[in-house]
Amino acid sequence: VQLQACGGGGLVQAGGSLTLSCAASVSIFSIDVMGWYRQAPGKQREMVATIRITGTVDYVNYVDSVKGRFTISKESAKNTVYLQMNSLEPEDTAVYYCNARILRGLWEDYWGQGTQVTVSS
């Protein structure tokens, strides 16, 4: 599985918005969970948002700090997952990584290349 981050990062002022996108090389329905993680300088990588893809209902999960501001969604026809980020704060500054998890006995993790998001105050 290859994940291609299709841009969307960059520099934005606090309060602004950005949308990240990530395209998978396989059908999104062959992936159990897709999500976005981020890593700020000097900090550990943390989960930002995940979407569990079941084919019927999608289950989403967010880290508390982004609830109400970020939205994860998918576009099945394009095998793409998006992260809409609104009301950005300087604390959101980090490198954002797309992730895909597939359960094949054990969880297999696949990562896209990182995308820099910088929020200025």
mmCIF file of N, CA, C and O in Angstrom, residues 57-109:
data_model
loop_
_atom_site.group_PDB
_atom_site.id
_atom_site.type_symbol
_atom_site.label_atom_id
_atom_site.label_comp_id
_atom_site.label_asym_id
_atom_site.label_seq_id
_atom_site.Cartn_x
_atom_site.Cartn_y
_atom_site.Cartn_z
ATOM 1 N N VAL A 57 -21.094 2.167 7.796
ATOM 2 C CA VAL A 57 -20.892 3.318 8.666
ATOM 3 C C VAL A 57 -19.404 3.511 8.913
ATOM 4 O O VAL A 57 -18.680 2.546 9.160
ATOM 5 N N ASP A 58 -18.937 4.732 8.807
ATOM 6 C CA ASP A 58 -17.547 5.049 9.111
ATOM 7 C C ASP A 58 -17.456 5.598 10.532
ATOM 8 O O ASP A 58 -18.235 6.461 10.915
ATOM 9 N N TYR A 59 -16.508 5.086 11.258
ATOM 10 C CA TYR A 59 -16.336 5.528 12.638
ATOM 11 C C TYR A 59 -15.131 6.461 12.695
ATOM 12 O O TYR A 59 -14.045 6.089 12.275
ATOM 13 N N VAL A 60 -15.343 7.661 13.215
ATOM 14 C CA VAL A 60 -14.264 8.639 13.274
ATOM 15 C C VAL A 60 -13.857 8.880 14.723
ATOM 16 O O VAL A 60 -14.653 8.720 15.646
ATOM 17 N N ASN A 61 -12.616 9.272 14.871
ATOM 18 C CA ASN A 61 -12.073 9.518 16.196
ATOM 19 C C ASN A 61 -11.089 10.676 16.088
ATOM 20 O O ASN A 61 -10.358 10.783 15.088
ATOM 21 N N TYR A 62 -11.077 11.542 17.095
ATOM 22 C CA TYR A 62 -10.200 12.708 17.092
ATOM 23 C C TYR A 62 -9.487 12.845 18.435
ATOM 24 O O TYR A 62 -10.030 12.490 19.477
ATOM 25 N N VAL A 63 -8.300 13.386 18.373
ATOM 26 C CA VAL A 63 -7.654 13.780 19.617
ATOM 27 C C VAL A 63 -8.431 14.971 20.178
ATOM 28 O O VAL A 63 -8.987 15.781 19.421
ATOM 29 N N ASP A 64 -8.497 15.073 21.482
ATOM 30 C CA ASP A 64 -9.342 16.092 22.113
ATOM 31 C C ASP A 64 -9.016 17.509 21.633
ATOM 32 O O ASP A 64 -9.910 18.338 21.469
ATOM 33 N N SER A 65 -7.764 17.777 21.398
ATOM 34 C CA SER A 65 -7.348 19.140 21.084
ATOM 35 C C SER A 65 -7.864 19.646 19.736
ATOM 36 O O SER A 65 -7.815 20.851 19.472
ATOM 37 N N VAL A 66 -8.346 18.748 18.872
ATOM 38 C CA VAL A 66 -8.821 19.187 17.555
ATOM 39 C C VAL A 66 -10.314 19.006 17.372
ATOM 40 O O VAL A 66 -10.864 19.373 16.338
ATOM 41 N N LYS A 67 -10.971 18.418 18.358
ATOM 42 C CA LYS A 67 -12.412 18.183 18.245
ATOM 43 C C LYS A 67 -13.142 19.508 18.041
ATOM 44 O O LYS A 67 -12.892 20.489 18.725
ATOM 45 N N GLY A 68 -14.038 19.496 17.078
ATOM 46 C CA GLY A 68 -14.787 20.695 16.752
ATOM 47 C C GLY A 68 -14.086 21.598 15.758
ATOM 48 O O GLY A 68 -14.691 22.545 15.244
ATOM 49 N N ARG A 69 -12.821 21.336 15.480
ATOM 50 C CA ARG A 69 -12.071 22.165 14.536
ATOM 51 C C ARG A 69 -11.650 21.380 13.287
ATOM 52 O O ARG A 69 -11.613 21.931 12.193
ATOM 53 N N PHE A 70 -11.312 20.119 13.466
ATOM 54 C CA PHE A 70 -10.846 19.289 12.352
ATOM 55 C C PHE A 70 -11.928 18.282 11.973
ATOM 56 O O PHE A 70 -12.671 17.798 12.838
ATOM 57 N N THR A 71 -11.967 17.929 10.690
ATOM 58 C CA THR A 71 -12.896 16.914 10.210
ATOM 59 C C THR A 71 -12.176 15.983 9.255
ATOM 60 O O THR A 71 -11.560 16.436 8.287
ATOM 61 N N ILE A 72 -12.269 14.699 9.528
ATOM 62 C CA ILE A 72 -11.700 13.693 8.626
ATOM 63 C C ILE A 72 -12.827 13.113 7.789
ATOM 64 O O ILE A 72 -13.937 12.887 8.296
ATOM 65 N N SER A 73 -12.558 12.917 6.520
ATOM 66 C CA SER A 73 -13.584 12.372 5.638
ATOM 67 C C SER A 73 -12.898 11.575 4.536
ATOM 68 O O SER A 73 -11.676 11.636 4.373
ATOM 69 N N LYS A 74 -13.686 10.834 3.797
ATOM 70 C CA LYS A 74 -13.129 10.039 2.702
ATOM 71 C C LYS A 74 -13.932 10.242 1.432
ATOM 72 O O LYS A 74 -15.099 10.600 1.465
ATOM 73 N N GLU A 75 -13.262 10.027 0.312
ATOM 74 C CA GLU A 75 -13.907 10.023 -0.993
ATOM 75 C C GLU A 75 -13.559 8.684 -1.623
ATOM 76 O O GLU A 75 -12.468 8.503 -2.175
ATOM 77 N N SER A 76 -14.484 7.748 -1.524
ATOM 78 C CA SER A 76 -14.204 6.362 -1.907
ATOM 79 C C SER A 76 -13.790 6.231 -3.366
ATOM 80 O O SER A 76 -12.885 5.461 -3.683
ATOM 81 N N ALA A 77 -14.433 6.967 -4.235
ATOM 82 C CA ALA A 77 -14.156 6.843 -5.663
ATOM 83 C C ALA A 77 -12.723 7.210 -6.003
ATOM 84 O O ALA A 77 -12.172 6.760 -7.003
ATOM 85 N N LYS A 78 -12.108 8.040 -5.152
ATOM 86 C CA LYS A 78 -10.721 8.467 -5.389
ATOM 87 C C LYS A 78 -9.757 7.810 -4.415
ATOM 88 O O LYS A 78 -8.562 8.142 -4.415
ATOM 89 N N ASN A 79 -10.272 6.889 -3.562
ATOM 90 C CA ASN A 79 -9.429 6.237 -2.559
ATOM 91 C C ASN A 79 -8.634 7.269 -1.763
ATOM 92 O O ASN A 79 -7.435 7.092 -1.496
ATOM 93 N N THR A 80 -9.309 8.315 -1.401
ATOM 94 C CA THR A 80 -8.655 9.465 -0.782
ATOM 95 C C THR A 80 -9.323 9.821 0.544
ATOM 96 O O THR A 80 -10.544 9.746 0.675
ATOM 97 N N VAL A 81 -8.483 10.190 1.482
ATOM 98 C CA VAL A 81 -8.946 10.667 2.777
ATOM 99 C C VAL A 81 -8.504 12.117 2.935
ATOM 100 O O VAL A 81 -7.402 12.484 2.515
ATOM 101 N N TYR A 82 -9.368 12.913 3.529
ATOM 102 C CA TYR A 82 -9.089 14.329 3.710
ATOM 103 C C TYR A 82 -9.071 14.686 5.195
ATOM 104 O O TYR A 82 -9.736 14.039 6.010
ATOM 105 N N LEU A 83 -8.334 15.719 5.515
ATOM 106 C CA LEU A 83 -8.381 16.298 6.847
ATOM 107 C C LEU A 83 -8.619 17.788 6.682
ATOM 108 O O LEU A 83 -7.720 18.525 6.261
ATOM 109 N N GLN A 84 -9.841 18.209 6.967
ATOM 110 C CA GLN A 84 -10.190 19.616 6.923
ATOM 111 C C GLN A 84 -9.847 20.225 8.271
ATOM 112 O O GLN A 84 -10.349 19.779 9.303
ATOM 113 N N MET A 85 -8.983 21.227 8.259
ATOM 114 C CA MET A 85 -8.519 21.837 9.499
ATOM 115 C C MET A 85 -8.967 23.294 9.531
ATOM 116 O O MET A 85 -8.542 24.095 8.686
ATOM 117 N N ASN A 86 -9.819 23.609 10.468
ATOM 118 C CA ASN A 86 -10.323 24.976 10.641
ATOM 119 C C ASN A 86 -9.845 25.542 11.969
ATOM 120 O O ASN A 86 -9.417 24.805 12.854
ATOM 121 N N SER A 87 -9.948 26.845 12.081
ATOM 122 C CA SER A 87 -9.558 27.530 13.324
ATOM 123 C C SER A 87 -8.185 27.071 13.804
ATOM 124 O O SER A 87 -7.994 26.737 14.976
ATOM 125 N N LEU A 88 -7.256 27.053 12.891
ATOM 126 C CA LEU A 88 -5.919 26.555 13.221
ATOM 127 C C LEU A 88 -5.249 27.415 14.274
ATOM 128 O O LEU A 88 -5.423 28.650 14.311
ATOM 129 N N GLU A 89 -4.485 26.754 15.101
ATOM 130 C CA GLU A 89 -3.773 27.395 16.206
ATOM 131 C C GLU A 89 -2.277 27.131 16.052
ATOM 132 O O GLU A 89 -1.884 26.127 15.428
ATOM 133 N N PRO A 90 -1.448 27.996 16.609
ATOM 134 C CA PRO A 90 -0.001 27.754 16.519
ATOM 135 C C PRO A 90 0.392 26.383 17.044
ATOM 136 O O PRO A 90 1.360 25.777 16.544
ATOM 137 N N GLU A 91 -0.367 25.876 18.015
ATOM 138 C CA GLU A 91 -0.073 24.546 18.577
ATOM 139 C C GLU A 91 -0.318 23.418 17.575
ATOM 140 O O GLU A 91 0.073 22.276 17.816
ATOM 141 N N ASP A 92 -0.980 23.718 16.473
ATOM 142 C CA ASP A 92 -1.198 22.710 15.434
ATOM 143 C C ASP A 92 -0.003 22.574 14.499
ATOM 144 O O ASP A 92 0.010 21.698 13.631
ATOM 145 N N THR A 93 0.976 23.422 14.672
ATOM 146 C CA THR A 93 2.173 23.360 13.835
ATOM 147 C C THR A 93 2.887 22.032 14.027
ATOM 148 O O THR A 93 3.207 21.637 15.149
ATOM 149 N N ALA A 94 3.093 21.324 12.929
ATOM 150 C CA ALA A 94 3.713 20.001 12.990
ATOM 151 C C ALA A 94 3.862 19.466 11.574
ATOM 152 O O ALA A 94 3.347 20.052 10.611
ATOM 153 N N VAL A 95 4.544 18.348 11.477
ATOM 154 C CA VAL A 95 4.544 17.576 10.242
ATOM 155 C C VAL A 95 3.410 16.569 10.358
ATOM 156 O O VAL A 95 3.335 15.822 11.334
ATOM 157 N N TYR A 96 2.523 16.568 9.386
ATOM 158 C CA TYR A 96 1.360 15.690 9.398
ATOM 159 C C TYR A 96 1.610 14.499 8.476
ATOM 160 O O TYR A 96 2.077 14.657 7.343
ATOM 161 N N TYR A 97 1.273 13.315 8.978
ATOM 162 C CA TYR A 97 1.493 12.073 8.235
ATOM 163 C C TYR A 97 0.168 11.345 8.041
ATOM 164 O O TYR A 97 -0.619 11.193 8.971
ATOM 165 N N CYS A 98 -0.018 10.864 6.846
ATOM 166 C CA CYS A 98 -1.163 10.005 6.545
ATOM 167 C C CYS A 98 -0.801 8.567 6.917
ATOM 168 O O CYS A 98 0.342 8.142 6.726
ATOM 169 N N ASN A 99 -1.776 7.851 7.432
ATOM 170 C CA ASN A 99 -1.542 6.475 7.871
ATOM 171 C C ASN A 99 -2.667 5.570 7.395
ATOM 172 O O ASN A 99 -3.836 5.979 7.355
ATOM 173 N N ALA A 100 -2.307 4.354 7.039
ATOM 174 C CA ALA A 100 -3.297 3.323 6.713
ATOM 175 C C ALA A 100 -2.965 2.082 7.526
ATOM 176 O O ALA A 100 -1.787 1.697 7.634
ATOM 177 N N ARG A 101 -3.990 1.489 8.115
ATOM 178 C CA ARG A 101 -3.796 0.285 8.917
ATOM 179 C C ARG A 101 -4.653 -0.834 8.331
ATOM 180 O O ARG A 101 -5.844 -0.649 8.056
ATOM 181 N N ILE A 102 -4.026 -1.984 8.161
ATOM 182 C CA ILE A 102 -4.720 -3.159 7.658
ATOM 183 C C ILE A 102 -4.491 -4.301 8.633
ATOM 184 O O ILE A 102 -3.348 -4.570 9.027
ATOM 185 N N LEU A 103 -5.566 -4.950 9.017
ATOM 186 C CA LEU A 103 -5.461 -6.072 9.949
ATOM 187 C C LEU A 103 -5.349 -7.365 9.169
ATOM 188 O O LEU A 103 -6.289 -7.800 8.497
ATOM 189 N N ARG A 104 -4.161 -7.955 9.239
ATOM 190 C CA ARG A 104 -3.912 -9.250 8.605
ATOM 191 C C ARG A 104 -3.275 -10.140 9.644
ATOM 192 O O ARG A 104 -2.075 -10.421 9.613
ATOM 193 N N GLY A 105 -4.094 -10.554 10.600
ATOM 194 C CA GLY A 105 -3.547 -11.265 11.748
ATOM 195 C C GLY A 105 -2.971 -10.261 12.731
ATOM 196 O O GLY A 105 -3.430 -10.133 13.862
ATOM 197 N N LEU A 106 -1.989 -9.536 12.314
ATOM 198 C CA LEU A 106 -1.436 -8.412 13.051
ATOM 199 C C LEU A 106 -1.719 -7.132 12.265
ATOM 200 O O LEU A 106 -1.929 -7.170 11.056
ATOM 201 N N TRP A 107 -1.681 -6.008 12.962
ATOM 202 C CA TRP A 107 -1.895 -4.736 12.273
ATOM 203 C C TRP A 107 -0.658 -4.391 11.431
ATOM 204 O O TRP A 107 0.462 -4.473 11.900
ATOM 205 N N GLU A 108 -0.907 -4.023 10.190
ATOM 206 C CA GLU A 108 0.152 -3.530 9.319
ATOM 207 C C GLU A 108 -0.058 -2.029 9.134
ATOM 208 O O GLU A 108 -1.166 -1.594 8.814
ATOM 209 N N ASP A 109 0.995 -1.266 9.326
ATOM 210 C CA ASP A 109 0.918 0.185 9.200
ATOM 211 C C ASP A 109 1.675 0.666 7.967
ATOM 212 O O ASP A 109 2.793 0.220 7.701
#
